[in-house]
Coordinates of C-alpha atoms in Angstrom, one line a residue:
X1 CA -94.5 0.9 -45.2
X2 CA -92.5 -0.7 -42.4
X3 CA -90.6 -2.8 -44.9
X4 CA -89.8 0.2 -47.0
X5 CA -88.6 2.0 -43.8
X6 CA -86.3 -1.0 -43.1
X7 CA -84.8 -0.9 -46.6
X8 CA -84.2 2.9 -46.3
X9 CA -82.6 2.4 -42.9
X10 CA -80.3 -0.4 -44.2
X11 CA -79.2 1.8 -47.0
X12 CA -78.9 5.1 -45.2
X13 CA -78.2 4.2 -41.6
X14 CA -81.4 5.8 -40.5
X15 CA -83.4 4.9 -37.4
X16 CA -81.9 1.8 -35.7
X17 CA -83.1 -0.4 -32.9
X18 CA -82.5 0.3 -29.2
X19 CA -79.1 -1.5 -29.4
X20 CA -77.7 1.6 -30.9
X21 CA -78.7 3.7 -27.9
X22 CA -77.1 1.1 -25.6
X23 CA -73.9 1.3 -27.7
X24 CA -74.0 5.1 -27.5
X25 CA -74.3 5.1 -23.8
X26 CA -71.5 2.6 -23.5
X27 CA -69.3 4.7 -25.7
X28 CA -70.1 7.8 -23.6
X29 CA -69.1 5.9 -20.4
X30 CA -65.9 4.7 -22.1
X31 CA -65.2 8.3 -23.3
X32 CA -65.5 9.7 -19.8
X33 CA -63.3 6.9 -18.4
X34 CA -60.8 7.6 -21.1
X35 CA -60.9 11.3 -20.4
X36 CA -60.0 10.7 -16.7
X37 CA -57.2 8.3 -17.7
X38 CA -55.9 11.0 -20.1
X39 CA -56.0 13.5 -17.3
X40 CA -54.0 11.2 -15.0
X41 CA -51.6 10.5 -17.8
X42 CA -51.1 14.2 -18.5
X43 CA -50.3 14.9 -14.8
X44 CA -47.7 12.1 -14.9
X45 CA -46.3 13.5 -18.2
X46 CA -46.0 16.9 -16.7
X47 CA -44.0 15.5 -13.7
X48 CA -41.7 13.6 -16.1
X49 CA -41.2 16.7 -18.3
X50 CA -40.3 18.7 -15.3
X51 CA -37.6 16.2 -14.4
X52 CA -36.3 16.2 -18.0
X53 CA -36.1 20.0 -18.0
X54 CA -34.1 19.9 -14.7
X55 CA -31.7 17.3 -16.2
X56 CA -31.3 19.3 -19.4
X57 CA -30.5 22.4 -17.3
X58 CA -27.8 20.5 -15.4
X59 CA -26.5 19.1 -18.7
X60 CA -26.0 22.5 -20.2
X61 CA -23.5 23.4 -17.5
X62 CA -21.9 20.0 -17.1
X63 CA -18.2 19.9 -18.2
X64 CA -17.4 16.4 -17.1
X65 CA -17.9 14.1 -20.1
X66 CA -18.8 11.0 -18.1
X67 CA -21.3 12.9 -16.0
X68 CA -22.7 14.4 -19.1
X69 CA -23.1 11.0 -20.7
X70 CA -25.0 9.8 -17.6
X71 CA -27.2 12.8 -17.8
X72 CA -27.9 12.2 -21.4
X73 CA -28.8 8.5 -20.7
X74 CA -31.2 9.6 -18.0
X75 CA -32.8 12.2 -20.3
X76 CA -33.2 9.5 -23.0
X77 CA -34.8 7.1 -20.6
X78 CA -37.2 9.7 -19.3
X79 CA -38.0 10.8 -22.8
X80 CA -39.0 7.3 -23.7
X81 CA -41.1 7.1 -20.6
X82 CA -42.7 10.4 -21.4
X83 CA -43.6 9.2 -24.9
X84 CA -45.1 6.0 -23.5
X85 CA -47.4 7.6 -20.9
X86 CA -50.9 8.2 -22.3
X87 CA -49.5 8.5 -25.8
X88 CA -50.4 6.8 -29.1
X89 CA -46.6 6.5 -29.6
X90 CA -46.6 3.7 -27.0
X91 CA -48.7 1.5 -29.3
X92 CA -46.4 -0.5 -31.5
X93 CA -47.3 -3.5 -33.6
X94 CA -44.9 -6.3 -33.4
X95 CA -45.0 -9.0 -36.1
X96 CA -46.6 -11.4 -33.7
X97 CA -49.3 -8.8 -32.8
X98 CA -49.8 -8.0 -36.5
X99 CA -50.5 -11.7 -37.2
X100 CA -53.1 -11.8 -34.3
X101 CA -54.8 -8.7 -35.6
X102 CA -54.9 -10.2 -39.1
X103 CA -56.7 -13.3 -37.8
X104 CA -60.2 -12.9 -36.5
X105 CA -60.6 -15.6 -33.9
X106 CA -64.0 -17.0 -33.0
X107 CA -66.2 -13.9 -33.3
X108 CA -68.4 -14.1 -30.2
X109 CA -72.0 -13.0 -30.7
X110 CA -73.0 -9.8 -28.9
X111 CA -76.3 -7.9 -28.9
X112 CA -74.8 -5.1 -31.1
X113 CA -73.8 -7.5 -33.9
X114 CA -75.9 -5.9 -36.6
X115 CA -75.9 -2.3 -35.5
X116 CA -72.6 -1.1 -36.9
X117 CA -73.0 -3.2 -40.0
X118 CA -76.5 -2.0 -40.8
X119 CA -75.7 1.6 -39.9
X120 CA -73.0 2.0 -42.5
X121 CA -75.4 1.8 -45.4
X122 CA -73.3 -1.0 -46.9
X123 CA -74.6 -2.4 -50.1
X124 CA -73.6 -6.0 -51.0
X125 CA -74.2 -8.1 -54.1
X126 CA -77.8 -9.2 -53.5
X127 CA -77.9 -7.2 -50.2
X128 CA -81.6 -6.4 -50.6
X129 CA -82.7 -9.9 -51.9
X130 CA -84.8 -12.8 -51.1
X131 CA -83.5 -16.1 -49.7
X132 CA -81.2 -17.7 -52.2
X133 CA -81.3 -21.5 -52.8
X134 CA -77.6 -21.6 -53.9
X135 CA -76.5 -19.9 -50.7
X136 CA -78.3 -22.6 -48.6
X137 CA -77.2 -25.6 -50.6
X138 CA -73.8 -25.0 -52.3
X139 CA -70.6 -25.7 -50.4
X140 CA -68.4 -22.6 -50.2
X141 CA -65.4 -24.0 -48.3
X142 CA -64.4 -27.2 -46.6
X143 CA -62.5 -27.4 -43.2
X144 CA -61.0 -30.6 -41.9
X145 CA -58.0 -32.8 -41.3
X146 CA -58.8 -35.5 -43.8
X147 CA -60.8 -37.7 -41.5
X148 CA -62.9 -35.2 -39.7
X149 CA -64.3 -32.4 -41.9
X150 CA -67.2 -30.0 -42.4
X151 CA -68.6 -28.6 -45.6
X152 CA -69.4 -24.9 -45.1
X153 CA -72.4 -23.6 -47.1
X154 CA -72.3 -20.2 -48.8
X155 CA -74.9 -18.9 -46.4
X156 CA -72.5 -19.7 -43.5
X157 CA -69.7 -17.8 -45.3
X158 CA -72.1 -14.8 -45.6
X159 CA -72.7 -14.9 -41.8
X160 CA -69.0 -14.9 -41.1
X161 CA -68.3 -12.1 -43.6
X162 CA -71.0 -9.9 -42.0
X163 CA -69.6 -10.7 -38.5
X164 CA -66.1 -10.0 -39.5
X165 CA -67.0 -6.7 -41.2
X166 CA -68.9 -5.6 -38.0
X167 CA -66.0 -6.8 -35.8
X168 CA -63.5 -4.6 -37.6
X169 CA -65.7 -1.6 -37.3
X170 CA -66.2 -2.2 -33.5
X171 CA -62.4 -2.7 -33.2
X172 CA -61.8 0.7 -34.8
X173 CA -64.4 2.3 -32.7
X174 CA -62.9 0.9 -29.5
X175 CA -59.4 2.1 -30.4
X176 CA -60.7 5.6 -31.1
X177 CA -62.7 5.7 -27.8
X178 CA -59.5 5.0 -25.9
X179 CA -57.6 7.6 -27.8
X180 CA -55.6 5.1 -29.9
X181 CA -54.8 5.5 -33.6
X182 CA -56.3 2.5 -35.5
X183 CA -53.7 2.9 -38.2
X184 CA -51.0 1.8 -35.8
X185 CA -52.8 -1.5 -35.7
X186 CA -53.0 -1.8 -39.4
X187 CA -56.6 -0.6 -39.5
X188 CA -56.1 2.1 -42.1
X189 CA -59.6 1.8 -43.6
X190 CA -62.5 4.2 -44.1
X191 CA -65.8 2.4 -44.0
X192 CA -67.5 5.3 -45.6
X193 CA -65.6 4.7 -48.8
X194 CA -65.5 1.7 -51.2
X195 CA -63.4 -1.1 -49.7
X196 CA -62.5 -2.4 -53.2
X197 CA -60.8 1.0 -53.9
X198 CA -58.7 1.0 -50.7
X199 CA -55.3 -0.6 -50.4
X200 CA -54.4 -2.8 -47.5
X201 CA -50.7 -3.2 -46.9
X202 CA -49.0 -5.3 -44.2
X203 CA -45.7 -7.1 -43.7
X204 CA -46.2 -10.8 -43.6
X205 CA -44.6 -12.0 -40.4
X206 CA -43.7 -15.3 -41.9
X207 CA -42.1 -14.1 -45.1
X208 CA -41.2 -10.6 -43.9
X209 CA -42.4 -9.3 -47.3
X210 CA -44.8 -6.4 -47.8
X211 CA -48.2 -7.6 -49.2
X212 CA -50.8 -5.5 -50.9
X213 CA -54.5 -6.3 -51.5
X214 CA -57.7 -4.4 -51.4
X215 CA -59.6 -4.0 -48.2
X216 CA -62.5 -6.0 -49.8
X217 CA -60.1 -8.9 -50.4
X218 CA -58.7 -8.5 -46.9
X219 CA -62.1 -8.7 -45.2
X220 CA -62.8 -11.8 -47.3
X221 CA -59.6 -13.4 -46.1
X222 CA -60.4 -12.5 -42.5
X223 CA -63.8 -14.2 -42.9
X224 CA -62.1 -17.3 -44.2
X225 CA -59.6 -17.2 -41.2
X226 CA -62.5 -16.9 -38.8
X227 CA -64.3 -19.9 -40.4
X228 CA -61.2 -22.0 -40.3
X229 CA -60.5 -21.0 -36.7
X230 CA -64.0 -21.7 -35.5
X231 CA -64.5 -25.0 -37.3
X232 CA -61.0 -26.3 -36.4
X233 CA -61.9 -26.2 -32.7
X234 CA -65.6 -27.0 -33.2
X235 CA -64.8 -30.2 -35.1
X236 CA -62.1 -31.2 -32.5
X237 CA -64.6 -30.5 -29.7
X238 CA -67.2 -32.8 -31.3
X239 CA -64.7 -35.5 -31.8
X240 CA -63.5 -35.3 -28.2
X241 CA -67.1 -35.6 -27.1
X242 CA -67.7 -38.9 -28.8
X243 CA -69.1 -37.4 -31.9
X244 CA -71.8 -35.4 -30.1
X245 CA -72.0 -31.6 -30.1
X246 CA -71.0 -30.4 -26.6
X247 CA -73.5 -28.2 -24.6
X248 CA -72.7 -24.5 -24.3
X249 CA -72.9 -22.9 -20.9
X250 CA -76.2 -21.6 -19.5
X251 CA -74.9 -18.1 -19.6
X252 CA -74.0 -18.5 -23.3
X253 CA -77.5 -19.9 -24.0
X254 CA -79.1 -17.0 -22.3
X255 CA -76.9 -14.5 -24.2
X256 CA -77.8 -16.0 -27.5
X257 CA -81.5 -16.2 -26.7
X258 CA -81.5 -12.5 -25.7
X259 CA -79.8 -11.6 -28.9
X260 CA -82.3 -13.6 -31.0
X261 CA -85.2 -12.0 -29.1
X262 CA -83.8 -8.5 -29.6
X263 CA -83.5 -9.0 -33.3
X264 CA -86.9 -10.6 -33.6
X265 CA -88.5 -7.6 -31.9
X266 CA -86.7 -5.3 -34.3
X267 CA -87.7 -7.4 -37.3
X268 CA -91.3 -7.5 -36.3
X269 CA -91.3 -3.8 -35.9
X270 CA -90.6 -3.5 -39.6
X271 CA -93.1 -6.1 -40.5
X272 CA -90.5 -8.8 -41.2
X273 CA -89.8 -12.3 -39.9
X274 CA -86.5 -12.6 -38.1
X275 CA -85.0 -14.6 -41.0
X276 CA -86.1 -11.9 -43.5
X277 CA -84.4 -9.3 -41.4
X278 CA -81.2 -11.3 -41.0
X279 CA -81.0 -11.9 -44.8
X280 CA -81.2 -8.2 -45.5
X281 CA -78.6 -7.4 -42.8
X282 CA -76.2 -10.3 -43.3
X283 CA -76.7 -11.7 -46.8
X284 CA -78.4 -14.5 -48.7
X285 CA -79.2 -17.6 -46.8
X286 CA -78.5 -16.2 -43.3
X287 CA -81.7 -17.3 -41.7
X288 CA -82.5 -17.6 -38.0
X289 CA -81.5 -21.2 -38.1
X290 CA -78.1 -20.4 -39.6
X291 CA -77.5 -17.6 -37.2
X292 CA -78.3 -19.7 -34.1
X293 CA -76.3 -22.7 -35.4
X294 CA -73.1 -20.6 -36.1
X295 CA -73.4 -18.7 -32.9
X296 CA -73.6 -21.9 -31.0
X297 CA -70.7 -23.4 -32.9
X298 CA -68.6 -20.3 -32.1
X299 CA -69.3 -20.8 -28.4
X300 CA -68.4 -24.5 -28.6
X301 CA -65.1 -23.7 -30.4
X302 CA -64.3 -20.9 -27.9
X303 CA -65.0 -23.2 -25.0
X304 CA -62.9 -26.1 -26.4
X305 CA -59.9 -23.8 -27.2
X306 CA -60.0 -22.4 -23.7
X307 CA -60.0 -26.0 -22.3
X308 CA -56.8 -26.7 -24.1
X309 CA -55.1 -23.8 -22.2
X310 CA -54.1 -23.6 -18.6
X311 CA -56.9 -25.7 -17.2
X312 CA -55.1 -27.6 -14.4
X313 CA -58.1 -29.1 -12.6
X314 CA -58.5 -31.9 -15.1
X315 CA -54.8 -32.5 -15.8
X316 CA -52.8 -34.9 -13.7
X317 CA -49.0 -34.8 -13.5
X318 CA -46.7 -37.1 -11.5
X319 CA -44.5 -35.8 -8.7
X320 CA -41.5 -36.7 -10.9
X321 CA -42.8 -34.4 -13.7
X322 CA -43.5 -31.6 -11.3
X323 CA -40.1 -31.9 -9.6
X324 CA -38.4 -32.1 -12.9
X325 CA -40.0 -28.8 -13.9
X326 CA -39.0 -27.3 -10.6
X327 CA -35.3 -28.3 -11.1
X328 CA -35.3 -26.8 -14.6
X329 CA -37.3 -23.6 -13.8
X330 CA -36.3 -23.0 -10.2
X331 CA -35.5 -19.3 -10.8
X332 CA -39.0 -18.8 -12.3
X333 CA -40.8 -20.4 -9.3
X334 CA -39.0 -18.5 -6.5
X335 CA -41.0 -15.8 -4.9
X336 CA -40.4 -12.7 -2.8
X337 CA -42.5 -10.8 -0.3
X338 CA -42.0 -7.0 -0.4
X339 CA -43.6 -3.6 0.0
X340 CA -43.4 -1.9 -3.4
X341 CA -44.4 1.6 -4.6
X342 CA -44.0 3.2 -8.0
X343 CA -43.3 6.9 -7.8
X344 CA -44.0 9.5 -10.5
X345 CA -40.3 10.3 -10.9
X346 CA -36.8 9.2 -9.9
X347 CA -36.4 12.3 -7.7
X348 CA -39.6 11.4 -5.8
X349 CA -38.4 7.8 -5.5
X350 CA -35.1 9.0 -4.0
X351 CA -37.0 11.2 -1.5
X352 CA -39.3 8.4 -0.6
X353 CA -36.4 6.0 0.0
X354 CA -34.6 8.7 2.1
X355 CA -37.7 9.1 4.4
X356 CA -38.3 5.3 4.7
X357 CA -37.5 4.0 8.2
X358 CA -35.2 1.1 8.5
X359 CA -38.0 -1.2 9.7
X360 CA -40.3 -0.1 6.9
X361 CA -43.0 0.9 9.4
X362 CA -43.9 4.2 7.6
X363 CA -44.0 2.6 4.1
X364 CA -47.8 2.9 3.8
X365 CA -47.7 6.4 5.1
X366 CA -45.2 7.4 2.4
X367 CA -47.2 5.6 -0.3
X368 CA -50.2 7.8 0.7
X369 CA -48.0 10.9 0.6
X370 CA -46.5 10.3 -2.8
X371 CA -49.7 9.0 -4.5
X372 CA -51.1 11.3 -7.1
X373 CA -54.6 9.7 -7.1
X374 CA -57.2 10.7 -4.4
X375 CA -58.4 7.1 -4.0
X376 CA -54.8 5.8 -3.6
X377 CA -54.0 8.5 -1.0
X378 CA -56.6 7.1 1.2
X379 CA -56.3 3.4 0.3
X380 CA -52.5 3.2 0.8
X381 CA -53.0 4.1 4.5
X382 CA -54.1 0.5 4.8
X383 CA -50.9 -1.4 4.7
X384 CA -52.1 -4.3 2.5
X385 CA -52.3 -2.0 -0.6
X386 CA -48.5 -1.8 -0.9
X387 CA -47.7 -5.4 0.1
X388 CA -46.8 -7.8 -2.7
X389 CA -46.9 -11.4 -1.3
X390 CA -45.3 -14.3 -3.1
X391 CA -44.4 -12.5 -6.3
X392 CA -42.5 -14.3 -9.0
X393 CA -40.3 -12.4 -11.5
X394 CA -43.0 -12.8 -14.1
X395 CA -45.7 -11.4 -11.8
X396 CA -43.7 -8.3 -11.0
X397 CA -43.1 -7.7 -14.7
X398 CA -46.8 -8.0 -15.5
X399 CA -47.4 -5.2 -13.0
X400 CA -45.1 -2.8 -14.8
X401 CA -42.8 -1.9 -12.0
X402 CA -39.6 -0.1 -13.1
X403 CA -37.5 -2.5 -11.0
X404 CA -38.9 -5.4 -13.2
X405 CA -38.2 -3.7 -16.5
X406 CA -35.4 -4.7 -18.9
X407 CA -32.1 -2.8 -18.8
X408 CA -31.6 -0.3 -21.6
X409 CA -30.3 -1.9 -24.7
X410 CA -29.7 -1.0 -28.3
X411 CA -30.7 -2.6 -31.6
X412 CA -29.2 -2.2 -35.0
X413 CA -30.9 0.3 -37.2
X414 CA -34.1 -1.1 -38.6
X415 CA -34.2 -4.1 -36.3
X416 CA -36.8 -4.8 -33.6
X417 CA -36.8 -6.7 -30.3
X418 CA -37.3 -10.4 -31.0
X419 CA -39.1 -12.9 -28.7
X420 CA -35.9 -14.9 -28.3
X421 CA -33.6 -12.0 -27.4
X422 CA -32.0 -12.4 -24.0
X423 CA -32.5 -9.2 -21.9
X424 CA -30.9 -8.2 -18.6
X425 CA -33.0 -7.2 -15.6
X426 CA -30.7 -5.6 -13.1
X427 CA -33.5 -4.6 -10.7
X428 CA -34.9 -8.2 -10.5
X429 CA -31.3 -9.5 -10.2
X430 CA -30.9 -7.4 -7.1
X431 CA -34.3 -8.3 -5.6
X432 CA -34.0 -12.1 -6.2
X433 CA -30.3 -12.3 -5.3
X434 CA -29.2 -14.8 -2.6
X435 CA -27.7 -11.9 -0.8
X436 CA -31.0 -10.3 0.0
X437 CA -32.3 -10.3 3.5
X438 CA -35.5 -9.0 5.2
X439 CA -35.3 -5.3 5.8
X440 CA -33.2 -4.5 2.6
X441 CA -34.3 -1.3 0.9
X442 CA -33.8 -0.4 -2.7
X443 CA -34.6 2.6 -4.9
X444 CA -34.4 1.6 -8.5
X445 CA -35.5 4.2 -11.0
X446 CA -39.0 5.1 -10.0
X447 CA -39.5 2.1 -7.8
X448 CA -39.0 1.8 -4.0
X449 CA -38.8 -1.7 -2.5
X450 CA -38.7 -2.9 1.1
X451 CA -37.9 -6.6 1.4
X452 CA -40.2 -8.5 3.8
X453 CA -38.9 -12.0 2.8
X454 CA -36.2 -12.7 0.3
X455 CA -36.5 -15.0 -2.7
X456 CA -37.2 -18.7 -1.9
X457 CA -39.2 -21.7 -3.0
X458 CA -42.1 -20.8 -0.7
X459 CA -44.0 -23.5 1.1
X460 CA -47.2 -21.4 1.1
X461 CA -50.2 -23.4 -0.1
X462 CA -53.1 -22.5 -2.3
X463 CA -56.3 -21.4 -0.6
X464 CA -60.0 -21.4 -1.3
X465 CA -62.0 -18.3 -0.5
X466 CA -65.5 -17.0 -1.0
X467 CA -66.3 -13.3 -1.2
X468 CA -69.2 -10.9 -1.8
X469 CA -68.4 -7.8 -3.7
X470 CA -70.3 -4.6 -2.7
X471 CA -69.7 -1.8 -5.2
X472 CA -70.2 1.8 -4.1
X473 CA -73.2 3.3 -5.8
X474 CA -71.9 6.2 -7.9
X475 CA -73.7 8.4 -10.4
X476 CA -75.4 6.4 -13.2
X477 CA -72.8 7.5 -15.9
X478 CA -69.8 6.9 -13.7
X479 CA -68.5 3.3 -13.6
X480 CA -65.2 4.1 -11.9
X481 CA -65.8 3.3 -8.2
X482 CA -62.5 4.7 -7.2
X483 CA -64.0 8.2 -7.7
X484 CA -66.9 7.4 -5.4
X485 CA -67.5 9.9 -2.6
X486 CA -66.7 9.2 1.1
X487 CA -70.4 8.9 1.7
X488 CA -70.8 6.4 -1.1
X489 CA -67.9 4.3 0.2
X490 CA -69.4 4.5 3.7
X491 CA -72.8 3.3 2.5
X492 CA -71.1 0.4 0.7
X493 CA -69.3 -0.5 3.9
X494 CA -72.5 -0.4 5.9
X495 CA -74.1 -2.7 3.4
X496 CA -71.2 -5.1 3.6
X497 CA -71.5 -5.1 7.4
X498 CA -75.3 -5.7 7.2
X499 CA -74.8 -8.7 4.8
X500 CA -72.2 -10.2 7.1
X501 CA -74.6 -9.8 10.1
X502 CA -77.2 -11.9 8.2
X503 CA -74.8 -14.8 7.8
X504 CA -75.9 -18.0 9.4
X505 CA -72.3 -19.1 10.2
X506 CA -72.3 -21.9 7.6
X507 CA -70.3 -21.9 4.3
X508 CA -73.5 -22.8 2.4
X509 CA -75.2 -19.8 4.0
X510 CA -72.4 -17.5 2.9
X511 CA -72.5 -18.9 -0.6
X512 CA -76.2 -18.1 -0.8
X513 CA -75.5 -14.5 0.4
X514 CA -72.9 -14.2 -2.4
X515 CA -75.4 -15.4 -5.0
X516 CA -78.0 -12.9 -3.8
X517 CA -75.7 -9.9 -3.2
X518 CA -72.3 -10.0 -4.9
X519 CA -71.5 -7.8 -7.9
X520 CA -68.6 -10.1 -8.9
X521 CA -68.7 -12.6 -11.7
X522 CA -68.1 -15.4 -9.1
X523 CA -71.6 -14.8 -7.6
X524 CA -73.2 -17.7 -9.5
X525 CA -70.6 -20.0 -7.8
X526 CA -71.4 -18.6 -4.4
X527 CA -68.5 -16.2 -4.6
X528 CA -65.9 -19.1 -4.7
X529 CA -62.4 -18.8 -5.8
X530 CA -60.5 -22.1 -5.7
X531 CA -56.7 -22.6 -5.7
X532 CA -56.0 -18.9 -5.1
X533 CA -52.2 -18.2 -5.4
X534 CA -50.2 -15.2 -4.3
X535 CA -50.0 -12.5 -6.9
X536 CA -53.4 -13.5 -8.4
X537 CA -55.6 -11.1 -6.6
X538 CA -55.1 -7.4 -5.8
X539 CA -52.8 -6.7 -2.9
X540 CA -55.2 -6.1 0.0
X541 CA -57.4 -9.1 -1.0
X542 CA -54.3 -11.3 -1.3
X543 CA -52.9 -10.0 2.0
X544 CA -56.1 -11.1 3.8
X545 CA -56.2 -14.5 2.2
X546 CA -52.5 -15.3 3.0
X547 CA -52.4 -13.9 6.5
X548 CA -50.4 -16.4 8.5
X549 CA -53.1 -16.6 11.1
X550 CA -55.9 -17.3 8.7
X551 CA -58.0 -20.4 9.4
X552 CA -61.1 -22.0 7.9
X553 CA -64.3 -20.1 8.8
X554 CA -62.7 -16.7 9.2
X555 CA -64.6 -13.7 7.8
X556 CA -63.7 -10.1 7.3
X557 CA -64.3 -7.0 5.1
X558 CA -61.6 -5.9 2.7
X559 CA -61.4 -2.8 0.6
X560 CA -60.0 -2.8 -2.9
X561 CA -60.3 -0.5 -5.9
X562 CA -63.4 -2.6 -6.9
X563 CA -65.3 -2.0 -3.7
X564 CA -65.7 -3.8 -0.4
X565 CA -65.3 -7.6 -0.2
X566 CA -67.1 -9.6 2.5
X567 CA -64.6 -12.4 2.9
X568 CA -65.0 -16.0 3.9
X569 CA -61.9 -18.3 4.2
X570 CA -62.9 -21.8 3.1
X571 CA -59.6 -23.4 3.7
X572 CA -56.0 -24.3 2.7
X573 CA -55.3 -26.9 0.1
X574 CA -52.6 -29.6 0.1
X575 CA -50.5 -28.4 -2.8
X576 CA -48.0 -25.6 -2.5
X577 CA -48.2 -22.5 -4.7
X578 CA -45.0 -23.4 -6.5
X579 CA -46.4 -26.9 -7.2
X580 CA -49.6 -25.3 -8.6
X581 CA -47.6 -22.9 -10.7
X582 CA -45.4 -25.7 -12.0
X583 CA -48.5 -27.8 -12.8
X584 CA -50.1 -24.8 -14.6
X585 CA -47.0 -24.2 -16.7
X586 CA -46.9 -27.8 -17.7
X587 CA -50.6 -27.8 -18.6
X588 CA -50.2 -24.5 -20.5
X589 CA -47.3 -25.9 -22.5
X590 CA -49.3 -29.1 -23.3
X591 CA -52.3 -26.9 -24.3
X592 CA -50.1 -24.8 -26.6
X593 CA -48.7 -28.0 -28.2
X594 CA -52.3 -29.3 -28.7
X595 CA -53.4 -26.0 -30.1
X596 CA -50.5 -25.8 -32.6
X597 CA -51.1 -29.4 -33.7
X598 CA -54.8 -28.8 -34.3
X599 CA -54.2 -25.6 -36.3
X600 CA -51.5 -27.5 -38.3
X601 CA -53.7 -30.5 -39.0
X602 CA -56.9 -28.7 -39.9
X603 CA -57.0 -26.7 -43.2
X604 CA -59.5 -24.7 -45.2
X605 CA -60.1 -25.2 -48.9
X606 CA -62.3 -22.9 -51.0
X607 CA -64.8 -24.5 -53.4
X608 CA -64.4 -22.8 -56.8
X609 CA -68.0 -23.1 -57.8
X610 CA -69.6 -22.3 -54.5
X611 CA -67.3 -19.3 -53.9
X612 CA -68.8 -17.6 -57.0
X613 CA -71.8 -17.0 -54.8
X614 CA -70.0 -15.4 -51.9
X615 CA -71.2 -12.0 -51.0
X616 CA -67.9 -10.4 -50.4
X617 CA -67.9 -7.1 -52.4
X618 CA -69.0 -4.8 -49.7
X619 CA -69.1 -1.2 -51.1
X620 CA -70.8 2.0 -50.1
X621 CA -73.4 3.2 -52.5
X622 CA -72.3 6.7 -53.5

């Protein structure tokens, strides 16, 4: 009876395991968070529209052509901004992005892996079938570089196909939960209809030609891409580890074991073994052993790829190499200290700037006055929230300040911005100019800046800090702590003070308190952040770390949008921040080169005979 129920559920999307409830709750939380974000975006859009209307009214009575042209330019700029705030129109797919979306990279196992896949009622060739000997023995594809290669069984392909199918559905669900249109990401597919009857069209970024295939073929190709990606880095990781398979992290082991246990419990509830359940959900040959093996290899591949990135701890560069990078990239390494605030409109920014005192002493007060968010209104009264210390041009651009945005520029009809196009940044040119001096004030578009220290190659050094994050306890369905009540924030602060009072005045003692109490991911490391650089942490956290009076052993309590942080200053390192950034850039470039070389050297080849047994025709039974 239980087995019959499972088969009915697989085909109709009937009763699912508890994972579905977890996903539903998570989706509900995301929806609420999204609703709040939409509300804030709408308020900002209203303010922008009001400014546009005022400019249009002024334009209607303007007789001076030059002034009218300027008004039109402002209206266009604001209209673009209006369209980009909280709107699906802001989501554009560049060729580079399209390529990333097309390639599923190292699908990481999550507890909800099977939920979406099973719930669709998808019927595959042999979907309700026993274990298949060909699937376990025949080679479906081979991945390698000639010397180092792996023969991938048909059962392994089936695992990746099911994972890819599920990943796409989760992707679409996530976009929809955040109010985004999946079609703008090339995901114009209906999983309630036959995939083999739906066309998939995209422009190949390498040939710039439009390609058409069925969605069934596309999912098949994505599965192959995922296999090639995973095994490229897995094989390289094994080779780099003297031919032995590297260990995955304890956290990854725990996550995988929890996943296996969850599926086993569900399978047993239906009267099946775990392998029997996985075969029905993921295809022939996908036993518990295959599932565990492939999940582990995905983790290994993921870990190795990350190690090729910007991991500077294990990379040594000579002083000559670092100085050579400095000479070539001096402009990128220079930093500024400034108080910065982004207003809702240019008119508000002008008002803000006109009220700002010459010494900048009322900057925080004005931030609070012009903030539209209740949390920000209170938070900005603490000066550290508006202080940007040691910011490079790139760091300011990543924060989205208008002063760090590219100047308006035009493209020929039908053309798009290219990665190698040289853009002008008038705002950054002003801020990083050699003419700047402390106390300079600038209103640029919606940004107001007060210069604390002009651009220079700073001699600040990286620091090591520990912290304990105490998050205000909000309602169970509210994960946004910035909306916590004053009482909830007060309770979090009292808890932070109590924890600090328990400290035994040693760094080891603080580390243990972090392990026992911190809500941050660094808790397992005793709350430690090593080689912290300016611009890496949120403003108030960074301001505490880089206070000129800071010394080893200092403690404090800092408020951020994440909660209260009980701080411990471990010490200052020998290398300057610019040296660390130069070293990071060199390591990142080397990692990118290594990545590109690997992906070029390793290729995937389908085995004609084995591929006849692939379960790739996923269609809904109508």
